[in-house]
PDB file of C-alpha atoms in Angstrom:
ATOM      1  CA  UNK A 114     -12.300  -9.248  33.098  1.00  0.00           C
ATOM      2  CA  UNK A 115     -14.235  -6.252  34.457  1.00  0.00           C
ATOM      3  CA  UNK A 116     -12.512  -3.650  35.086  1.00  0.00           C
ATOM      4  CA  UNK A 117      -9.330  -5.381  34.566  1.00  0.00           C
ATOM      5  CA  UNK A 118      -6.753  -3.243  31.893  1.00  0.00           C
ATOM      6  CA  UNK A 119      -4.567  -5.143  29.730  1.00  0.00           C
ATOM      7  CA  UNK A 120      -1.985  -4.615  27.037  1.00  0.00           C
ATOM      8  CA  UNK A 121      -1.209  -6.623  24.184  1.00  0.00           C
ATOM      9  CA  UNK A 122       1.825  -5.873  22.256  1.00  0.00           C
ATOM     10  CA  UNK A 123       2.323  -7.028  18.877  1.00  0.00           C
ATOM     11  CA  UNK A 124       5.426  -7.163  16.465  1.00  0.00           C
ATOM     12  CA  UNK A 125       5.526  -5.342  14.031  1.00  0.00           C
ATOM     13  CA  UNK A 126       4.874  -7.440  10.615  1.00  0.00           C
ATOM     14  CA  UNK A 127       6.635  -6.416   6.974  1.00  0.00           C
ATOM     15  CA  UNK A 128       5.083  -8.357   3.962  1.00  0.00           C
ATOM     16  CA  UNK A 129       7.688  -9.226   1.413  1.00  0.00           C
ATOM     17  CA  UNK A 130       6.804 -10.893  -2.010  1.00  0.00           C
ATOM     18  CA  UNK A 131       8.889 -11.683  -4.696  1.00  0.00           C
ATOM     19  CA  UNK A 132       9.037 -14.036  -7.534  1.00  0.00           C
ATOM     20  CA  UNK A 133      12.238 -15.402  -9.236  1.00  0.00           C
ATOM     21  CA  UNK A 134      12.959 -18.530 -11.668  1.00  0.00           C
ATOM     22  CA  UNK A 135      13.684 -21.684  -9.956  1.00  0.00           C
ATOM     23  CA  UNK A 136      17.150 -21.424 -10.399  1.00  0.00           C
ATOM     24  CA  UNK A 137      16.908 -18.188  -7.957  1.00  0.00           C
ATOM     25  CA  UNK A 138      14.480 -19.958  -5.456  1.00  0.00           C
ATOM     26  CA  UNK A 139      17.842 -21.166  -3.039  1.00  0.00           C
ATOM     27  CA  UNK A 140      20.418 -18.072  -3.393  1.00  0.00           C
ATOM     28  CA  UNK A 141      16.773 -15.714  -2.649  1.00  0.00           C
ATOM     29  CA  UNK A 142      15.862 -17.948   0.583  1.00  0.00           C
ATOM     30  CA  UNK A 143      19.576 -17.674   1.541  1.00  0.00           C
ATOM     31  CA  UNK A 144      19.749 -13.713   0.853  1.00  0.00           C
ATOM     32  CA  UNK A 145      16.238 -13.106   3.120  1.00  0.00           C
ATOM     33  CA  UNK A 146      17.572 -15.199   5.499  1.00  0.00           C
ATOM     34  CA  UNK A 147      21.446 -13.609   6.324  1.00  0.00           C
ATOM     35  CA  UNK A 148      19.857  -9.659   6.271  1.00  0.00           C
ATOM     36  CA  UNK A 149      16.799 -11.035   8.643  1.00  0.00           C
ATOM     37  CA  UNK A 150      17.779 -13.590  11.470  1.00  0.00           C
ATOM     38  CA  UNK A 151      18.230 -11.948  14.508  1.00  0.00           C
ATOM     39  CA  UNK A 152      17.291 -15.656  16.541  1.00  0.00           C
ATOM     40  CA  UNK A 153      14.269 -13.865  18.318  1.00  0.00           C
ATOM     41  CA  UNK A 154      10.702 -14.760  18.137  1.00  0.00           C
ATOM     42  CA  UNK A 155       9.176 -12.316  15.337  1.00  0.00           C
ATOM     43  CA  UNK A 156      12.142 -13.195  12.461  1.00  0.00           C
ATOM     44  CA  UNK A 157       9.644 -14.170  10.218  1.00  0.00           C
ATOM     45  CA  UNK A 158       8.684 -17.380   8.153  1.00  0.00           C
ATOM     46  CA  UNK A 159       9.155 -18.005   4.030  1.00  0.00           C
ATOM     47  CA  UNK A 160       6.567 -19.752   1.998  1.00  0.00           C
ATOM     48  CA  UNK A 161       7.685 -20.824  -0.971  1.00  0.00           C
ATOM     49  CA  UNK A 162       4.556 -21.487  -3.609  1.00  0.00           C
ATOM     50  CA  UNK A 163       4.620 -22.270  -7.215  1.00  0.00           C
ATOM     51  CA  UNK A 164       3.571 -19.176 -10.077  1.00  0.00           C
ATOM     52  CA  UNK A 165       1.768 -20.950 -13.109  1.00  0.00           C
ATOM     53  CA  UNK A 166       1.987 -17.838 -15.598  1.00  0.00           C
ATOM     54  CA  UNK A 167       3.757 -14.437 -15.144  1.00  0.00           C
ATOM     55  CA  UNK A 168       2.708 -12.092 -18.051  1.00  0.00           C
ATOM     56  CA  UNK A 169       4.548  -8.473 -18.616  1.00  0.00           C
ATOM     57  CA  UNK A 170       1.518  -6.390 -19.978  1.00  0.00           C
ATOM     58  CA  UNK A 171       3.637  -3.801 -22.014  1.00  0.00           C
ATOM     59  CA  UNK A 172       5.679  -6.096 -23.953  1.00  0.00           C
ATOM     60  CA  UNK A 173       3.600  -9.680 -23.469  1.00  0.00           C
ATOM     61  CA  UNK A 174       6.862 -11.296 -22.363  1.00  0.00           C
ATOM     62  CA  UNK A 175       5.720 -14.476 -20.367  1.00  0.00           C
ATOM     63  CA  UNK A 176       7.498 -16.661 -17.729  1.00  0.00           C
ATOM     64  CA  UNK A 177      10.523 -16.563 -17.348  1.00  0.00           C
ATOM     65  CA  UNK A 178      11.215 -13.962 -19.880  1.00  0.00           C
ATOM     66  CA  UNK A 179       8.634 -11.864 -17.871  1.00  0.00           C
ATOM     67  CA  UNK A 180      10.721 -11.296 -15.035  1.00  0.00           C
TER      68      UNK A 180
END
């Protein structure tokens, strides 16, 4: 609007990624979400996608051995 101020406040954002076997995929969601829930707006969301190959350069360990 002219000559109209406005703020706009945005929270603050933290990008976490991390990849574990399947067998980790619960206890991990469980662990992010007991230290983060506070029950406000802003606690964040978890997308859970699949990793088709995970390759450790120095050793060329793959998959599961990889990580």
């Amino acid at each position: 609007y002219k000559g109209a101020e406005y703020v706009v406040d945005f929270l603050p954002k933290t990008k976490l990624e991390i990849v574990v076997s399947d067998l980790l995929v619960d206890q991990a969601i469980e662990a992010i979400v007991r230290a983060a829930k506070t029950g406000k707006i802003g606690d964040g969301k978890i997308f859970v996608t699949n990793v088709e190959r995970v390759v450790r350069i120095r050793t060329g360990e793959e998959n599961d051995e990889a990580l």
